[in-house]
Tab-separated table of C-alpha atoms in Angstrom:
chain	number	residue	atom	x	y	z
Q	11	UNK	CA	30.823	53.528	58.247
Q	12	UNK	CA	28.849	55.319	55.618
Q	13	UNK	CA	26.750	56.543	58.676
Q	14	UNK	CA	29.703	57.549	60.876
Q	15	UNK	CA	31.096	59.629	57.930
Q	16	UNK	CA	28.082	61.191	56.875
Q	17	UNK	CA	27.564	62.223	60.691
Q	18	UNK	CA	31.035	63.832	60.470
Q	19	UNK	CA	30.335	65.670	57.383
Q	20	UNK	CA	26.786	66.943	58.417
Q	21	UNK	CA	28.243	68.171	62.108
Q	22	UNK	CA	30.720	70.161	60.413
Q	23	UNK	CA	28.134	71.406	57.680
Q	24	UNK	CA	25.763	72.402	60.810
Q	25	UNK	CA	28.604	74.274	62.442
Q	26	UNK	CA	28.991	76.400	59.069
Q	27	UNK	CA	25.585	77.007	57.992
Q	28	UNK	CA	23.986	78.026	61.545
Q	29	UNK	CA	25.238	81.191	63.187
Q	30	UNK	CA	23.901	80.105	66.276
Q	31	UNK	CA	23.159	76.188	67.416
Q	32	UNK	CA	21.916	76.274	70.848
Q	33	UNK	CA	20.654	73.344	72.825
Q	34	UNK	CA	18.922	73.371	76.170
Q	35	UNK	CA	18.517	70.447	78.475
Q	36	UNK	CA	20.899	68.213	76.252
Q	37	UNK	CA	21.505	66.211	79.600
Q	38	UNK	CA	18.088	64.843	79.189
Q	39	UNK	CA	18.931	63.033	75.923
Q	40	UNK	CA	19.849	59.296	76.739
Q	41	UNK	CA	23.065	57.838	75.421
Q	42	UNK	CA	21.329	54.597	74.485
Q	43	UNK	CA	18.177	52.826	73.545
Q	44	UNK	CA	15.557	51.594	73.349
Q	45	UNK	CA	14.682	55.264	72.776
Q	46	UNK	CA	11.817	56.730	70.503
Q	47	UNK	CA	12.605	60.726	69.537
Q	48	UNK	CA	9.763	62.800	68.566
Q	49	UNK	CA	9.910	65.956	66.982
Q	50	UNK	CA	7.945	68.954	65.388
Q	51	UNK	CA	8.890	69.153	61.381
Q	52	UNK	CA	9.501	72.927	60.282
Q	53	UNK	CA	12.416	72.313	58.109
Q	54	UNK	CA	12.163	69.033	56.258
Q	55	UNK	CA	15.631	67.028	55.977
Q	56	UNK	CA	17.378	69.693	58.150
Q	57	UNK	CA	15.299	68.166	61.367
Q	58	UNK	CA	16.533	64.941	61.207
Q	59	UNK	CA	20.147	66.129	60.910
Q	60	UNK	CA	19.986	68.519	63.558
Q	61	UNK	CA	18.603	65.718	66.360
Q	62	UNK	CA	20.995	62.960	64.919
Q	63	UNK	CA	24.023	65.461	65.175
Q	64	UNK	CA	23.314	65.613	68.996
Q	65	UNK	CA	22.915	62.083	69.942
Q	66	UNK	CA	26.178	59.946	70.420
Q	67	UNK	CA	24.580	56.797	69.308
Q	68	UNK	CA	23.390	55.921	65.822
Q	69	UNK	CA	20.001	56.749	64.861
Q	70	UNK	CA	17.423	55.278	62.999
Q	71	UNK	CA	14.716	57.384	60.799
Q	72	UNK	CA	11.251	56.814	60.037
Q	73	UNK	CA	10.623	58.344	56.636
Q	74	UNK	CA	8.114	58.360	53.976
Q	75	UNK	CA	8.028	55.675	51.495
Q	76	UNK	CA	8.066	57.593	48.472
Q	77	UNK	CA	11.576	58.740	48.950
Q	78	UNK	CA	12.284	54.970	48.444
Q	79	UNK	CA	11.472	55.234	44.697
Q	80	UNK	CA	14.321	53.605	42.902
Q	81	UNK	CA	16.395	50.412	43.687
Q	82	UNK	CA	19.752	52.660	44.113
Q	83	UNK	CA	17.865	55.054	46.822
Q	84	UNK	CA	16.100	51.726	48.524
Q	85	UNK	CA	19.691	50.163	48.946
Q	86	UNK	CA	21.467	53.509	49.865
Q	87	UNK	CA	18.518	54.987	52.357
Q	88	UNK	CA	18.606	51.395	53.894
Q	89	UNK	CA	22.302	51.699	54.686
Q	90	UNK	CA	21.710	55.350	56.249
Q	91	UNK	CA	19.354	53.651	58.637
Q	92	UNK	CA	16.248	54.798	56.922
Q	93	UNK	CA	12.851	52.772	57.611
Q	94	UNK	CA	9.993	53.613	55.178
Q	95	UNK	CA	6.528	54.181	56.195
Q	96	UNK	CA	3.424	54.619	54.263
Q	97	UNK	CA	1.364	57.970	54.641
Q	98	UNK	CA	-2.414	58.118	54.071
Q	99	UNK	CA	-1.472	61.088	51.800
Q	100	UNK	CA	0.779	59.661	49.788
Q	101	UNK	CA	-1.137	56.561	48.847
Q	102	UNK	CA	-4.773	58.225	48.093
Q	103	UNK	CA	-7.322	55.388	47.863
Q	104	UNK	CA	-5.331	52.386	48.584
Q	105	UNK	CA	-4.964	50.359	51.523
Q	106	UNK	CA	-2.049	51.157	53.991
Q	107	UNK	CA	0.015	48.528	54.890
Q	108	UNK	CA	2.707	49.439	57.601
Q	109	UNK	CA	3.292	45.910	59.043
Q	110	UNK	CA	6.824	45.731	57.797
Q	111	UNK	CA	7.726	49.091	58.918
Q	112	UNK	CA	6.290	48.426	62.530
Q	113	UNK	CA	8.067	45.132	62.672
Q	114	UNK	CA	11.179	46.353	61.649
Q	115	UNK	CA	10.642	49.268	64.488
Q	116	UNK	CA	9.944	46.400	67.285
Q	117	UNK	CA	12.703	44.782	66.235
Q	118	UNK	CA	14.948	47.720	66.182
Q	119	UNK	CA	13.777	48.963	69.607
Q	120	UNK	CA	14.454	45.493	70.973
Q	121	UNK	CA	18.062	45.542	70.137
Q	122	UNK	CA	17.935	48.926	72.149
Q	123	UNK	CA	18.374	51.105	69.201
Q	124	UNK	CA	17.066	54.676	68.848
Q	125	UNK	CA	14.367	55.611	66.430
Q	126	UNK	CA	13.607	59.303	65.308
Q	127	UNK	CA	9.842	59.965	64.023
Q	128	UNK	CA	7.898	63.226	63.213
Q	129	UNK	CA	4.644	62.556	64.443
Q	130	UNK	CA	3.246	65.432	62.223
Q	131	UNK	CA	3.739	63.370	59.226
Q	132	UNK	CA	4.567	66.109	57.185
Q	133	UNK	CA	6.714	69.312	57.225
Q	134	UNK	CA	5.607	72.956	57.660
Q	135	UNK	CA	7.758	76.270	58.592
Q	136	UNK	CA	5.018	77.739	60.427
Q	137	UNK	CA	5.269	78.134	64.054
Q	138	UNK	CA	2.726	75.641	65.015
Q	139	UNK	CA	2.165	71.975	65.562
Q	140	UNK	CA	-0.081	70.128	63.398
Q	141	UNK	CA	-2.262	67.207	64.075
Q	142	UNK	CA	-0.252	64.642	65.754
Q	143	UNK	CA	-0.584	60.836	64.242
Q	144	UNK	CA	-1.369	58.148	66.403
Q	145	UNK	CA	1.420	55.992	65.018
Q	146	UNK	CA	4.274	57.257	67.184
Q	147	UNK	CA	1.922	56.095	70.234
Q	148	UNK	CA	0.874	52.728	68.528
Q	149	UNK	CA	4.375	51.664	67.751
Q	150	UNK	CA	6.009	52.736	71.407
Q	151	UNK	CA	3.175	50.858	73.208
Q	152	UNK	CA	3.392	47.840	70.349
Q	153	UNK	CA	7.027	47.531	71.031
Q	154	UNK	CA	6.768	47.425	74.874
Q	155	UNK	CA	3.738	44.922	74.583
Q	156	UNK	CA	5.495	42.520	72.076
Q	157	UNK	CA	9.093	42.081	73.429
Q	158	UNK	CA	10.446	42.448	76.829
Q	159	UNK	CA	13.753	43.875	75.633
Q	160	UNK	CA	11.760	46.961	75.050
Q	161	UNK	CA	10.159	47.255	78.442
Q	162	UNK	CA	12.427	50.463	79.186
Q	163	UNK	CA	11.203	52.366	76.101
Q	164	UNK	CA	11.287	56.102	76.583
Q	165	UNK	CA	9.821	58.737	74.269
Q	166	UNK	CA	11.999	61.863	74.112
Q	167	UNK	CA	10.338	64.999	72.764
Q	168	UNK	CA	12.389	67.088	71.232
Q	169	UNK	CA	11.443	70.971	70.183
Q	170	UNK	CA	13.000	72.584	66.940
Q	171	UNK	CA	12.856	76.345	66.960
Q	172	UNK	CA	14.680	78.099	63.745
Q	173	UNK	CA	14.967	81.888	63.706
Q	174	UNK	CA	14.616	81.335	59.825
Q	175	UNK	CA	14.184	77.797	58.579
Q	176	UNK	CA	15.475	79.216	55.169
Q	177	UNK	CA	18.326	81.590	55.734
Q	178	UNK	CA	21.992	80.719	55.797
Q	179	UNK	CA	23.639	81.558	59.032
Q	180	UNK	CA	20.342	81.867	60.842
Q	181	UNK	CA	19.721	80.196	64.412
Q	182	UNK	CA	18.247	76.945	65.687
Q	183	UNK	CA	17.202	76.583	69.315
Q	184	UNK	CA	16.929	72.742	70.164
Q	185	UNK	CA	14.592	72.406	73.200
Q	186	UNK	CA	14.773	68.968	74.675
Q	187	UNK	CA	11.904	68.033	76.910
Q	188	UNK	CA	11.815	65.072	79.757
Q	189	UNK	CA	11.677	61.539	78.503
Q	190	UNK	CA	8.225	59.932	78.670
Q	191	UNK	CA	8.154	56.379	80.230
Q	192	UNK	CA	5.967	53.951	78.072
Q	193	UNK	CA	5.831	51.035	80.515
Q	194	UNK	CA	3.237	52.710	82.840
Q	195	UNK	CA	0.749	52.813	80.106
Q	196	UNK	CA	0.932	49.234	78.973
Q	197	UNK	CA	-1.669	47.953	81.453
Q	198	UNK	CA	-4.137	50.111	80.388
Q	199	UNK	CA	-2.890	49.368	76.806
Q	200	UNK	CA	-4.026	45.720	77.099
Q	201	UNK	CA	-7.663	46.823	78.332
Q	202	UNK	CA	-8.167	49.668	75.938
Q	203	UNK	CA	-5.603	49.996	73.047
Q	204	UNK	CA	-7.412	52.623	70.964
Q	205	UNK	CA	-7.894	54.915	74.333
Q	206	UNK	CA	-4.634	54.538	75.636
Q	207	UNK	CA	-3.048	55.147	72.077
Q	208	UNK	CA	-4.976	58.099	71.963
Q	209	UNK	CA	-4.181	58.998	75.638
Q	210	UNK	CA	-0.146	58.908	74.833
Q	211	UNK	CA	-0.823	60.699	71.523
Q	212	UNK	CA	-2.033	63.707	73.485
Q	213	UNK	CA	1.095	63.288	75.962
Q	214	UNK	CA	3.099	63.255	72.915
Q	215	UNK	CA	1.379	66.682	71.951
Q	216	UNK	CA	1.326	68.384	75.167
Q	217	UNK	CA	5.141	67.892	75.936
Q	218	UNK	CA	6.107	69.006	72.266
Q	219	UNK	CA	3.900	72.162	72.399
Q	220	UNK	CA	5.604	72.992	75.874
Q	221	UNK	CA	9.005	73.078	73.542
Q	222	UNK	CA	7.983	75.102	70.894
Q	223	UNK	CA	6.733	78.511	69.993
Q	224	UNK	CA	2.830	77.848	68.733
Q	225	UNK	CA	1.061	80.679	67.213
Q	226	UNK	CA	-2.487	79.492	66.016
Q	227	UNK	CA	-2.372	81.434	62.525
Q	228	UNK	CA	0.042	82.985	59.796
Q	229	UNK	CA	-1.655	86.493	60.885
Q	230	UNK	CA	-1.231	86.153	64.512
Q	231	UNK	CA	2.436	84.670	63.995
Q	232	UNK	CA	3.483	87.785	61.657
Q	233	UNK	CA	1.872	90.220	64.434
Q	234	UNK	CA	3.920	88.455	67.168
Q	235	UNK	CA	7.090	88.827	64.806
Q	236	UNK	CA	6.529	92.588	64.446
Q	237	UNK	CA	5.700	93.105	68.346
Q	238	UNK	CA	9.303	91.386	68.976
Q	239	UNK	CA	10.834	93.554	66.450
Q	240	UNK	CA	9.693	96.969	68.722
Q	241	UNK	CA	8.824	95.446	72.219
Q	242	UNK	CA	11.106	92.518	72.936
Q	243	UNK	CA	14.107	94.176	74.367
Q	244	UNK	CA	11.873	96.521	76.508
Q	245	UNK	CA	9.818	93.484	77.795
Q	246	UNK	CA	13.366	91.779	78.983
Q	247	UNK	CA	14.254	94.961	80.782
Q	248	UNK	CA	11.052	94.621	82.259
Q	249	UNK	CA	10.614	90.977	82.952
Q	250	UNK	CA	14.012	89.617	84.473
Q	251	UNK	CA	14.603	86.110	83.712
Q	252	UNK	CA	17.386	84.131	85.113
Q	253	UNK	CA	18.456	82.140	81.907
Q	254	UNK	CA	20.645	82.215	79.188
Q	255	UNK	CA	19.657	84.722	76.331
Q	256	UNK	CA	18.180	81.929	73.796
Q	257	UNK	CA	15.985	80.467	76.781
Q	258	UNK	CA	14.683	84.283	77.743
Q	259	UNK	CA	13.865	85.287	74.073
Q	260	UNK	CA	11.921	81.626	73.998
Q	261	UNK	CA	10.323	82.107	77.003
Q	262	UNK	CA	9.372	85.990	76.387
Q	263	UNK	CA	8.071	84.897	72.808
Q	264	UNK	CA	5.826	82.474	74.305
Q	265	UNK	CA	4.294	84.672	76.644
Q	266	UNK	CA	3.652	87.310	74.120
Q	267	UNK	CA	1.933	84.888	72.212
Q	268	UNK	CA	-0.232	83.451	75.323
Q	269	UNK	CA	-1.110	87.162	76.083
Q	270	UNK	CA	-1.700	88.302	72.224
Q	271	UNK	CA	-4.500	85.215	72.538
Q	272	UNK	CA	-6.305	86.429	75.504
Q	273	UNK	CA	-6.759	89.981	74.056
Q	274	UNK	CA	-7.675	88.430	70.368
Q	275	UNK	CA	-10.520	86.297	72.578
Q	276	UNK	CA	-11.752	89.173	74.758
Q	277	UNK	CA	-10.998	92.264	72.833
Q	278	UNK	CA	-10.624	91.469	69.067
Q	279	UNK	CA	-11.431	94.976	68.124
Q	280	UNK	CA	-8.889	96.390	70.078
Q	281	UNK	CA	-6.180	93.889	68.594
Q	282	UNK	CA	-7.585	94.630	64.889
Q	283	UNK	CA	-7.033	98.086	65.448
Q	284	UNK	CA	-3.311	97.457	66.943
Q	285	UNK	CA	-2.606	95.169	63.937
Q	286	UNK	CA	-3.453	98.065	61.473
Q	287	UNK	CA	-1.087	100.458	63.570
Q	288	UNK	CA	1.655	97.891	63.123
Q	289	UNK	CA	0.839	97.011	59.438
Q	290	UNK	CA	1.005	100.772	58.657
Q	291	UNK	CA	4.281	101.424	60.616
Q	292	UNK	CA	5.709	98.465	58.892
Q	293	UNK	CA	5.057	99.109	55.742
Q	294	UNK	CA	6.532	102.919	56.113
Q	295	UNK	CA	9.804	100.914	57.184
Q	296	UNK	CA	9.950	98.862	54.280
Q	297	UNK	CA	9.212	101.975	51.835
Q	298	UNK	CA	12.680	103.423	53.395
Q	299	UNK	CA	14.258	100.045	53.062
Q	300	UNK	CA	14.515	99.955	57.261
Q	301	UNK	CA	14.249	96.873	59.323
Q	302	UNK	CA	13.416	98.706	62.395
Q	303	UNK	CA	13.324	102.065	63.905
Q	304	UNK	CA	15.983	102.578	67.054
Q	305	UNK	CA	14.497	103.733	70.308
Q	306	UNK	CA	15.622	106.907	72.239
Q	307	UNK	CA	18.383	105.140	73.799
Q	308	UNK	CA	19.579	103.388	70.587
Q	309	UNK	CA	19.788	106.542	69.257
Q	310	UNK	CA	22.267	108.337	71.776
Q	311	UNK	CA	24.734	106.064	70.465
Q	312	UNK	CA	23.804	105.268	67.005
Q	313	UNK	CA	26.274	107.728	65.417
Q	314	UNK	CA	29.349	106.763	67.498
Q	315	UNK	CA	28.465	103.267	66.472
Q	316	UNK	CA	28.232	103.836	62.857
Q	317	UNK	CA	31.449	105.985	62.529
Q	318	UNK	CA	33.584	103.387	64.242
Q	319	UNK	CA	32.183	100.513	62.097
Q	320	UNK	CA	32.613	102.642	58.820
Q	321	UNK	CA	35.851	103.197	59.772
Q	322	UNK	CA	36.624	99.427	60.828
Q	323	UNK	CA	34.842	98.974	57.333
Q	324	UNK	CA	37.084	100.992	55.389
Q	325	UNK	CA	40.324	99.551	57.037
Q	326	UNK	CA	39.490	95.998	56.337
Q	327	UNK	CA	38.282	96.229	52.822
Q	328	UNK	CA	41.331	94.359	51.477
Q	329	UNK	CA	40.490	91.301	53.815
Q	330	UNK	CA	36.812	91.373	52.811
Q	331	UNK	CA	38.062	91.497	48.950
Q	332	UNK	CA	40.545	88.770	49.519
Q	333	UNK	CA	37.370	86.370	51.357
Q	334	UNK	CA	35.186	87.253	48.598
Q	335	UNK	CA	37.405	86.368	45.899
Q	336	UNK	CA	38.114	83.377	47.125
Q	337	UNK	CA	34.887	82.111	48.912
Q	338	UNK	CA	32.232	83.681	46.448
Q	339	UNK	CA	31.695	80.370	44.398
Q	340	UNK	CA	31.573	78.155	47.333
Q	341	UNK	CA	28.786	80.091	49.059
Q	342	UNK	CA	26.815	81.242	45.719
Q	343	UNK	CA	26.609	77.799	44.134
Q	344	UNK	CA	24.531	76.159	47.221
Q	345	UNK	CA	22.167	78.983	46.913
Q	346	UNK	CA	21.941	79.068	43.083
Q	347	UNK	CA	21.318	75.131	43.258
Q	348	UNK	CA	18.559	75.531	45.891
Q	349	UNK	CA	16.800	78.211	43.453
Q	350	UNK	CA	17.029	75.792	40.444
Q	351	UNK	CA	15.661	72.737	42.417
Q	352	UNK	CA	12.925	74.218	44.476
Q	353	UNK	CA	10.386	76.947	45.065
Q	354	UNK	CA	9.403	75.640	48.149
Q	355	UNK	CA	11.007	77.468	50.969
Q	356	UNK	CA	11.118	74.454	53.404
Q	357	UNK	CA	13.415	72.614	51.044
Q	358	UNK	CA	15.903	75.537	50.658
Q	359	UNK	CA	18.212	75.012	53.645
Q	360	UNK	CA	18.544	71.231	53.430
Q	361	UNK	CA	19.602	71.507	49.891
Q	362	UNK	CA	21.942	74.527	50.694
Q	363	UNK	CA	23.639	72.411	53.456
Q	364	UNK	CA	23.810	69.331	51.092
Q	365	UNK	CA	25.555	71.014	48.354
Q	366	UNK	CA	27.710	73.086	50.538
Q	367	UNK	CA	29.416	70.142	51.997
Q	368	UNK	CA	30.406	69.348	48.754
Q	369	UNK	CA	31.050	72.700	46.881
Q	370	UNK	CA	33.413	74.240	49.858
Q	371	UNK	CA	35.678	71.270	49.878
Q	372	UNK	CA	35.730	70.831	46.139
Q	373	UNK	CA	36.345	74.202	45.467
Q	374	UNK	CA	38.892	74.742	47.993
Q	375	UNK	CA	40.575	71.800	46.519
Q	376	UNK	CA	40.711	73.247	42.920
Q	377	UNK	CA	42.164	76.586	44.371
Q	378	UNK	CA	44.796	75.022	46.440
Q	379	UNK	CA	45.873	73.224	43.413
Q	380	UNK	CA	45.886	76.286	41.048
Q	381	UNK	CA	48.264	77.791	44.048
Q	382	UNK	CA	50.602	74.918	43.818
Q	383	UNK	CA	50.826	75.176	40.331
Q	384	UNK	CA	52.031	78.757	40.579
Q	385	UNK	CA	53.895	78.567	43.711
Q	386	UNK	CA	54.730	74.821	44.703
Q	387	UNK	CA	55.827	75.543	48.414
Q	388	UNK	CA	53.965	73.765	51.339
Q	389	UNK	CA	54.264	76.716	53.481
Q	390	UNK	CA	52.339	79.109	51.049
Q	391	UNK	CA	49.706	76.224	50.611
Q	392	UNK	CA	49.147	75.610	54.227
Q	393	UNK	CA	48.617	78.939	55.077
Q	394	UNK	CA	46.479	79.364	52.049
Q	395	UNK	CA	43.986	76.639	53.174
Q	396	UNK	CA	43.885	77.812	56.583
Q	397	UNK	CA	42.930	81.271	55.545
Q	398	UNK	CA	40.165	80.189	53.105
Q	399	UNK	CA	37.442	79.300	56.098
Q	400	UNK	CA	38.575	82.007	58.052
Q	401	UNK	CA	38.456	84.603	55.311
Q	402	UNK	CA	34.950	82.997	54.315
Q	403	UNK	CA	33.432	83.829	57.713
Q	404	UNK	CA	35.157	87.133	57.853
Q	405	UNK	CA	33.801	88.175	54.584
Q	406	UNK	CA	30.196	87.310	56.075
Q	407	UNK	CA	30.438	89.138	58.942
Q	408	UNK	CA	31.452	92.129	57.147
Q	409	UNK	CA	28.725	92.066	54.570
Q	410	UNK	CA	26.083	91.632	57.749
Q	411	UNK	CA	28.115	94.772	59.238
Q	412	UNK	CA	27.918	96.851	55.931
Q	413	UNK	CA	24.194	95.926	55.840
Q	414	UNK	CA	23.654	97.158	59.340
Q	415	UNK	CA	25.924	100.304	59.126
Q	416	UNK	CA	23.891	101.342	55.481
Q	417	UNK	CA	20.522	100.985	57.582
Q	418	UNK	CA	22.168	103.361	60.606
Q	419	UNK	CA	23.440	105.869	58.255
Q	420	UNK	CA	19.800	105.705	56.643
Q	421	UNK	CA	18.342	106.394	60.165
Q	422	UNK	CA	20.708	109.202	60.982
Q	423	UNK	CA	20.067	110.883	57.462
Q	424	UNK	CA	16.668	111.109	58.803
Q	425	UNK	CA	16.609	112.107	62.085
Q	426	UNK	CA	19.575	114.800	61.748
Q	427	UNK	CA	17.837	116.464	58.751
Q	428	UNK	CA	14.597	116.709	61.211
Q	429	UNK	CA	12.812	114.642	58.280
Q	430	UNK	CA	8.834	114.785	58.699
Q	431	UNK	CA	8.691	111.130	57.895
Q	432	UNK	CA	11.148	110.335	60.976
Q	433	UNK	CA	9.293	112.486	63.142
Q	434	UNK	CA	5.917	110.559	62.223
Q	435	UNK	CA	7.849	107.065	62.416
Q	436	UNK	CA	8.994	108.052	66.006
Q	437	UNK	CA	5.572	109.179	67.038
Q	438	UNK	CA	3.953	105.652	65.578
Q	439	UNK	CA	6.472	103.915	67.406
Q	440	UNK	CA	6.115	105.374	70.635
Q	441	UNK	CA	2.226	105.249	70.465
Q	442	UNK	CA	2.656	101.529	69.898
Q	443	UNK	CA	4.668	100.749	72.596
Q	444	UNK	CA	2.421	102.840	74.907
Q	445	UNK	CA	-0.109	100.581	73.689
Q	446	UNK	CA	2.016	97.517	74.433
Q	447	UNK	CA	2.980	98.945	78.103
Q	448	UNK	CA	-0.664	99.362	78.754
Q	449	UNK	CA	-1.787	96.004	77.442
Q	450	UNK	CA	0.814	94.457	79.491
Q	451	UNK	CA	-0.010	96.184	82.958
Q	452	UNK	CA	-3.507	95.023	82.352
Q	453	UNK	CA	-2.545	91.671	81.611
Q	454	UNK	CA	-0.357	91.417	84.582
Q	455	UNK	CA	-3.068	92.399	86.990
Q	456	UNK	CA	-5.214	89.974	85.627
Q	457	UNK	CA	-2.728	87.431	86.333
Q	458	UNK	CA	-2.402	88.787	89.954
Q	459	UNK	CA	-6.094	88.856	90.512
Q	460	UNK	CA	-5.708	85.053	89.650
Q	461	UNK	CA	-8.288	85.548	86.765
Q	462	UNK	CA	-7.839	83.145	83.655
Q	463	UNK	CA	-5.780	84.791	81.078
Q	464	UNK	CA	-5.236	81.642	78.774
């Protein structure tokens, strides 16, 4: 009962927290076990919440033993379907003993349950996959070998792709892979347990890497993001992909990473010169408090859009103020609590989600009671309660639109005044686009000639 109640609450919380929550290949998620779900781990406690919300069956979580550090937590977490596992990094110098964890996992899989494990072992927000630990493969093969009831066990790879793991109203793209049958590995496992465990671990790694964006380093990831900001829409126009937008964006980003890796390997000096151009260009944008510079086509409609949006903002100020007054505390409290509890960005999102689940209904209830004291009318009370979430979302949208309009007017001020700074930025942007166009043509020519391009 506790699990089901929490799941319902957290589903609602995810719907509020994320601007877009998109799932690809959801039909590949089995509706029952025995199932072992494996995923990358970029966003701490948010990751299991996201995955569990998508599965109709109850999910049992393999969690690091350090969170079971008090009798109350141990009692509570066991009832929330968490199974502790000891990690080497948490027990320096001590002998690891996960026999109880593996026994509990075998039993759960024999009972056709679903387990979720993050084989990287720890959470990192970078867009890459850390070394996959062998425990997942050992657990899967051991379960199939130990009990006939787990013979149909599958491993389901899931890729989690966040636009910004720490930001409220960001996007998450859940990329579901094809389940891996464990039974075909059993005969080899009986002959060579270590080799087969390593083989299955490598298969898990390969499948997960297909489902996420993998950048080898922070510097490379930064450069890819900068290229996306300047070039991704142009690249999308030149590379027709028959797929939904979120899938298209994912595939284009992976293509950018792959092509950049090719040039880094074969023409590192060229890439370094380009990196310096991007760094200088973005630094000037930041000094002007701008996110990006629009293309010529975008400039043609920028003034009209800015005028229309400014008029709409002016007309809807009363609605914005109503939503701000009635939702400010509910929105700001999660952020302030996250600031107070952690400096690690990986923990901000789950803390904000957890606090927000309680801050919104509690504050809404307090406000409703206050209104009832002033105006004890059921109709007014119902309308007021309905208006709170609606006005809250409107306020968020209003604020984001206001920021975009402000940036547009800054751009228009630069361009309409024929500012030398604007002309220099346009020149730099065009040089960057031209260089990217040239690199794209070269890369495609090499692909067409059948050369190895990564």
